[in-house]
Amino acid sequence: MTLGEKLKKARINKNFTQEYLAEILNVSQKTYSNFENDKSKPAFSQVEDIAKVLEVSVLDFLSGDGLSFNYDNVHGGNNGFIYQNQLPEKLIEQYEQRLKDKDAEIAFLKQLLGKK
């Protein structure tokens, strides 16, 4: 199953419209439609946002062969893209690293707030 097919299935399962998800992502309905029709790929942060709204694990969208999408990781790594030839395990590893980076950032911000 392609990423677009997974997005569509999860959206329909929640009885959401493409327009609603497009609004959440701050993109046009046509852009979101292109995601579901595999004409374009969402940024990784958009996949995270969609997963949150649809109450689905990001890993559900990322698992499977042949998926590729824009990856907007601001902390570097593979020049901003995940290529189709990478294994799902690598995608999981990258996602887990992103979570660790966010946890570190949260801890740092909490520390700053505690000093005031």
mmCIF file with all atom_site columns, C-alpha atoms in Angstrom:
data_model
loop_
_atom_site.group_PDB
_atom_site.id
_atom_site.type_symbol
_atom_site.label_atom_id
_atom_site.label_alt_id
_atom_site.label_comp_id
_atom_site.label_asym_id
_atom_site.label_entity_id
_atom_site.label_seq_id
_atom_site.pdbx_PDB_ins_code
_atom_site.Cartn_x
_atom_site.Cartn_y
_atom_site.Cartn_z
_atom_site.occupancy
_atom_site.B_iso_or_equiv
_atom_site.pdbx_formal_charge
_atom_site.auth_seq_id
_atom_site.auth_comp_id
_atom_site.auth_asym_id
_atom_site.auth_atom_id
_atom_site.pdbx_PDB_model_num
ATOM 1   C CA . MET A 1 1   ? 0.000   0.000  0.000  1.00 0.00 ? 1   MET A CA 1
ATOM 2   C CA . THR A 1 2   ? 1.382   3.422  -0.955 1.00 0.00 ? 2   THR A CA 1
ATOM 3   C CA . LEU A 1 3   ? 1.666   6.385  1.385  1.00 0.00 ? 3   LEU A CA 1
ATOM 4   C CA . GLY A 1 4   ? -1.187  8.080  -0.460 1.00 0.00 ? 4   GLY A CA 1
ATOM 5   C CA . GLU A 1 5   ? -3.426  5.043  -0.067 1.00 0.00 ? 5   GLU A CA 1
ATOM 6   C CA . LYS A 1 6   ? -2.630  4.915  3.653  1.00 0.00 ? 6   LYS A CA 1
ATOM 7   C CA . LEU A 1 7   ? -3.405  8.616  4.058  1.00 0.00 ? 7   LEU A CA 1
ATOM 8   C CA . LYS A 1 8   ? -6.721  8.234  2.268  1.00 0.00 ? 8   LYS A CA 1
ATOM 9   C CA . LYS A 1 9   ? -7.732  5.131  4.214  1.00 0.00 ? 9   LYS A CA 1
ATOM 10  C CA . ALA A 1 10  ? -6.914  6.781  7.581  1.00 0.00 ? 10  ALA A CA 1
ATOM 11  C CA . ARG A 1 11  ? -8.743  9.988  6.592  1.00 0.00 ? 11  ARG A CA 1
ATOM 12  C CA . ILE A 1 12  ? -11.873 8.134  5.487  1.00 0.00 ? 12  ILE A CA 1
ATOM 13  C CA . ASN A 1 13  ? -11.774 6.047  8.662  1.00 0.00 ? 13  ASN A CA 1
ATOM 14  C CA . LYS A 1 14  ? -12.112 9.293  10.682 1.00 0.00 ? 14  LYS A CA 1
ATOM 15  C CA . ASN A 1 15  ? -14.784 10.688 8.302  1.00 0.00 ? 15  ASN A CA 1
ATOM 16  C CA . PHE A 1 16  ? -12.621 13.740 7.556  1.00 0.00 ? 16  PHE A CA 1
ATOM 17  C CA . THR A 1 17  ? -12.604 15.605 4.259  1.00 0.00 ? 17  THR A CA 1
ATOM 18  C CA . GLN A 1 18  ? -9.537  16.446 2.223  1.00 0.00 ? 18  GLN A CA 1
ATOM 19  C CA . GLU A 1 19  ? -10.434 20.094 2.766  1.00 0.00 ? 19  GLU A CA 1
ATOM 20  C CA . TYR A 1 20  ? -10.266 19.670 6.542  1.00 0.00 ? 20  TYR A CA 1
ATOM 21  C CA . LEU A 1 21  ? -6.816  18.049 6.470  1.00 0.00 ? 21  LEU A CA 1
ATOM 22  C CA . ALA A 1 22  ? -5.595  20.614 3.935  1.00 0.00 ? 22  ALA A CA 1
ATOM 23  C CA . GLU A 1 23  ? -6.642  23.356 6.347  1.00 0.00 ? 23  GLU A CA 1
ATOM 24  C CA . ILE A 1 24  ? -4.817  21.650 9.242  1.00 0.00 ? 24  ILE A CA 1
ATOM 25  C CA . LEU A 1 25  ? -1.650  21.417 7.101  1.00 0.00 ? 25  LEU A CA 1
ATOM 26  C CA . ASN A 1 26  ? -2.058  24.951 5.760  1.00 0.00 ? 26  ASN A CA 1
ATOM 27  C CA . VAL A 1 27  ? -2.018  23.718 2.146  1.00 0.00 ? 27  VAL A CA 1
ATOM 28  C CA . SER A 1 28  ? -4.596  23.784 -0.625 1.00 0.00 ? 28  SER A CA 1
ATOM 29  C CA . GLN A 1 29  ? -7.091  20.962 -1.050 1.00 0.00 ? 29  GLN A CA 1
ATOM 30  C CA . LYS A 1 30  ? -5.429  20.187 -4.412 1.00 0.00 ? 30  LYS A CA 1
ATOM 31  C CA . THR A 1 31  ? -2.040  19.811 -2.714 1.00 0.00 ? 31  THR A CA 1
ATOM 32  C CA . TYR A 1 32  ? -3.504  17.431 -0.141 1.00 0.00 ? 32  TYR A CA 1
ATOM 33  C CA . SER A 1 33  ? -5.296  15.525 -2.911 1.00 0.00 ? 33  SER A CA 1
ATOM 34  C CA . ASN A 1 34  ? -1.923  15.122 -4.645 1.00 0.00 ? 34  ASN A CA 1
ATOM 35  C CA . PHE A 1 35  ? -0.577  13.504 -1.453 1.00 0.00 ? 35  PHE A CA 1
ATOM 36  C CA . GLU A 1 36  ? -3.378  10.925 -1.475 1.00 0.00 ? 36  GLU A CA 1
ATOM 37  C CA . ASN A 1 37  ? -2.981  10.305 -5.209 1.00 0.00 ? 37  ASN A CA 1
ATOM 38  C CA . ASP A 1 38  ? 0.800   9.880  -4.856 1.00 0.00 ? 38  ASP A CA 1
ATOM 39  C CA . LYS A 1 39  ? 1.419   12.771 -7.239 1.00 0.00 ? 39  LYS A CA 1
ATOM 40  C CA . SER A 1 40  ? 3.521   14.522 -4.579 1.00 0.00 ? 40  SER A CA 1
ATOM 41  C CA . LYS A 1 41  ? 4.899   13.621 -1.173 1.00 0.00 ? 41  LYS A CA 1
ATOM 42  C CA . PRO A 1 42  ? 4.231   15.497 2.074  1.00 0.00 ? 42  PRO A CA 1
ATOM 43  C CA . ALA A 1 43  ? 7.033   16.836 4.233  1.00 0.00 ? 43  ALA A CA 1
ATOM 44  C CA . PHE A 1 44  ? 7.879   14.673 7.228  1.00 0.00 ? 44  PHE A CA 1
ATOM 45  C CA . SER A 1 45  ? 6.430   17.280 9.590  1.00 0.00 ? 45  SER A CA 1
ATOM 46  C CA . GLN A 1 46  ? 3.184   17.126 7.609  1.00 0.00 ? 46  GLN A CA 1
ATOM 47  C CA . VAL A 1 47  ? 3.099   13.342 7.997  1.00 0.00 ? 47  VAL A CA 1
ATOM 48  C CA . GLU A 1 48  ? 3.505   13.872 11.744 1.00 0.00 ? 48  GLU A CA 1
ATOM 49  C CA . ASP A 1 49  ? 0.655   16.404 11.778 1.00 0.00 ? 49  ASP A CA 1
ATOM 50  C CA . ILE A 1 50  ? -1.627  14.124 9.746  1.00 0.00 ? 50  ILE A CA 1
ATOM 51  C CA . ALA A 1 51  ? -0.858  11.183 12.028 1.00 0.00 ? 51  ALA A CA 1
ATOM 52  C CA . LYS A 1 52  ? -1.709  13.250 15.103 1.00 0.00 ? 52  LYS A CA 1
ATOM 53  C CA . VAL A 1 53  ? -5.017  14.497 13.680 1.00 0.00 ? 53  VAL A CA 1
ATOM 54  C CA . LEU A 1 54  ? -6.013  11.035 12.437 1.00 0.00 ? 54  LEU A CA 1
ATOM 55  C CA . GLU A 1 55  ? -4.818  9.379  15.669 1.00 0.00 ? 55  GLU A CA 1
ATOM 56  C CA . VAL A 1 56  ? -2.533  7.013  13.763 1.00 0.00 ? 56  VAL A CA 1
ATOM 57  C CA . SER A 1 57  ? 1.101   6.190  14.442 1.00 0.00 ? 57  SER A CA 1
ATOM 58  C CA . VAL A 1 58  ? 3.560   7.900  12.109 1.00 0.00 ? 58  VAL A CA 1
ATOM 59  C CA . LEU A 1 59  ? 5.195   4.505  11.770 1.00 0.00 ? 59  LEU A CA 1
ATOM 60  C CA . ASP A 1 60  ? 1.996   3.169  10.204 1.00 0.00 ? 60  ASP A CA 1
ATOM 61  C CA . PHE A 1 61  ? 2.460   5.668  7.394  1.00 0.00 ? 61  PHE A CA 1
ATOM 62  C CA . LEU A 1 62  ? 6.198   5.061  7.112  1.00 0.00 ? 62  LEU A CA 1
ATOM 63  C CA . SER A 1 63  ? 6.210   1.279  7.098  1.00 0.00 ? 63  SER A CA 1
ATOM 64  C CA . GLY A 1 64  ? 6.213   -0.570 3.813  1.00 0.00 ? 64  GLY A CA 1
ATOM 65  C CA . ASP A 1 65  ? 8.427   -0.774 0.788  1.00 0.00 ? 65  ASP A CA 1
ATOM 66  C CA . GLY A 1 66  ? 8.930   1.886  -1.808 1.00 0.00 ? 66  GLY A CA 1
ATOM 67  C CA . LEU A 1 67  ? 7.844   4.922  0.203  1.00 0.00 ? 67  LEU A CA 1
ATOM 68  C CA . SER A 1 68  ? 9.617   8.219  -0.232 1.00 0.00 ? 68  SER A CA 1
ATOM 69  C CA . PHE A 1 69  ? 8.708   11.681 0.992  1.00 0.00 ? 69  PHE A CA 1
ATOM 70  C CA . ASN A 1 70  ? 10.232  15.025 1.803  1.00 0.00 ? 70  ASN A CA 1
ATOM 71  C CA . TYR A 1 71  ? 11.975  15.000 5.165  1.00 0.00 ? 71  TYR A CA 1
ATOM 72  C CA . ASP A 1 72  ? 12.369  18.430 6.719  1.00 0.00 ? 72  ASP A CA 1
ATOM 73  C CA . ASN A 1 73  ? 14.637  17.511 9.606  1.00 0.00 ? 73  ASN A CA 1
ATOM 74  C CA . VAL A 1 74  ? 16.241  20.757 10.773 1.00 0.00 ? 74  VAL A CA 1
ATOM 75  C CA . HIS A 1 75  ? 18.996  18.895 12.647 1.00 0.00 ? 75  HIS A CA 1
ATOM 76  C CA . GLY A 1 76  ? 20.764  17.709 9.524  1.00 0.00 ? 76  GLY A CA 1
ATOM 77  C CA . GLY A 1 77  ? 21.065  14.164 8.324  1.00 0.00 ? 77  GLY A CA 1
ATOM 78  C CA . ASN A 1 78  ? 20.859  12.836 4.777  1.00 0.00 ? 78  ASN A CA 1
ATOM 79  C CA . ASN A 1 79  ? 20.461  16.292 3.157  1.00 0.00 ? 79  ASN A CA 1
ATOM 80  C CA . GLY A 1 80  ? 16.760  16.444 3.904  1.00 0.00 ? 80  GLY A CA 1
ATOM 81  C CA . PHE A 1 81  ? 15.512  13.400 2.016  1.00 0.00 ? 81  PHE A CA 1
ATOM 82  C CA . ILE A 1 82  ? 14.718  9.780  2.616  1.00 0.00 ? 82  ILE A CA 1
ATOM 83  C CA . TYR A 1 83  ? 15.324  7.774  -0.526 1.00 0.00 ? 83  TYR A CA 1
ATOM 84  C CA . GLN A 1 84  ? 13.202  4.882  -1.728 1.00 0.00 ? 84  GLN A CA 1
ATOM 85  C CA . ASN A 1 85  ? 15.938  2.304  -1.367 1.00 0.00 ? 85  ASN A CA 1
ATOM 86  C CA . GLN A 1 86  ? 16.166  2.680  2.420  1.00 0.00 ? 86  GLN A CA 1
ATOM 87  C CA . LEU A 1 87  ? 14.678  -0.020 4.590  1.00 0.00 ? 87  LEU A CA 1
ATOM 88  C CA . PRO A 1 88  ? 11.796  0.658  6.993  1.00 0.00 ? 88  PRO A CA 1
ATOM 89  C CA . GLU A 1 89  ? 14.193  0.063  9.905  1.00 0.00 ? 89  GLU A CA 1
ATOM 90  C CA . LYS A 1 90  ? 16.187  3.119  8.809  1.00 0.00 ? 90  LYS A CA 1
ATOM 91  C CA . LEU A 1 91  ? 13.007  5.211  8.749  1.00 0.00 ? 91  LEU A CA 1
ATOM 92  C CA . ILE A 1 92  ? 12.192  4.092  12.272 1.00 0.00 ? 92  ILE A CA 1
ATOM 93  C CA . GLU A 1 93  ? 15.720  4.915  13.412 1.00 0.00 ? 93  GLU A CA 1
ATOM 94  C CA . GLN A 1 94  ? 15.472  8.408  11.937 1.00 0.00 ? 94  GLN A CA 1
ATOM 95  C CA . TYR A 1 95  ? 12.099  8.991  13.551 1.00 0.00 ? 95  TYR A CA 1
ATOM 96  C CA . GLU A 1 96  ? 13.403  7.820  16.935 1.00 0.00 ? 96  GLU A CA 1
ATOM 97  C CA . GLN A 1 97  ? 16.375  10.191 16.607 1.00 0.00 ? 97  GLN A CA 1
ATOM 98  C CA . ARG A 1 98  ? 14.000  13.059 15.874 1.00 0.00 ? 98  ARG A CA 1
ATOM 99  C CA . LEU A 1 99  ? 12.057  12.217 19.041 1.00 0.00 ? 99  LEU A CA 1
ATOM 100 C CA . LYS A 1 100 ? 15.284  12.186 21.088 1.00 0.00 ? 100 LYS A CA 1
ATOM 101 C CA . ASP A 1 101 ? 16.245  15.587 19.663 1.00 0.00 ? 101 ASP A CA 1
ATOM 102 C CA . LYS A 1 102 ? 12.832  16.990 20.599 1.00 0.00 ? 102 LYS A CA 1
ATOM 103 C CA . ASP A 1 103 ? 13.107  15.541 24.138 1.00 0.00 ? 103 ASP A CA 1
ATOM 104 C CA . ALA A 1 104 ? 16.517  17.197 24.557 1.00 0.00 ? 104 ALA A CA 1
ATOM 105 C CA . GLU A 1 105 ? 15.125  20.510 23.339 1.00 0.00 ? 105 GLU A CA 1
ATOM 106 C CA . ILE A 1 106 ? 12.175  20.274 25.746 1.00 0.00 ? 106 ILE A CA 1
ATOM 107 C CA . ALA A 1 107 ? 14.490  19.499 28.664 1.00 0.00 ? 107 ALA A CA 1
ATOM 108 C CA . PHE A 1 108 ? 16.667  22.487 27.768 1.00 0.00 ? 108 PHE A CA 1
ATOM 109 C CA . LEU A 1 109 ? 13.665  24.832 27.550 1.00 0.00 ? 109 LEU A CA 1
ATOM 110 C CA . LYS A 1 110 ? 12.323  23.561 30.882 1.00 0.00 ? 110 LYS A CA 1
ATOM 111 C CA . GLN A 1 111 ? 15.726  24.241 32.414 1.00 0.00 ? 111 GLN A CA 1
ATOM 112 C CA . LEU A 1 112 ? 15.679  27.804 31.072 1.00 0.00 ? 112 LEU A CA 1
ATOM 113 C CA . LEU A 1 113 ? 12.185  28.367 32.457 1.00 0.00 ? 113 LEU A CA 1
ATOM 114 C CA . GLY A 1 114 ? 13.265  27.051 35.845 1.00 0.00 ? 114 GLY A CA 1
ATOM 115 C CA . LYS A 1 115 ? 16.047  29.643 36.103 1.00 0.00 ? 115 LYS A CA 1
ATOM 116 C CA . LYS A 1 116 ? 13.627  32.598 35.966 1.00 0.00 ? 116 LYS A CA 1
#
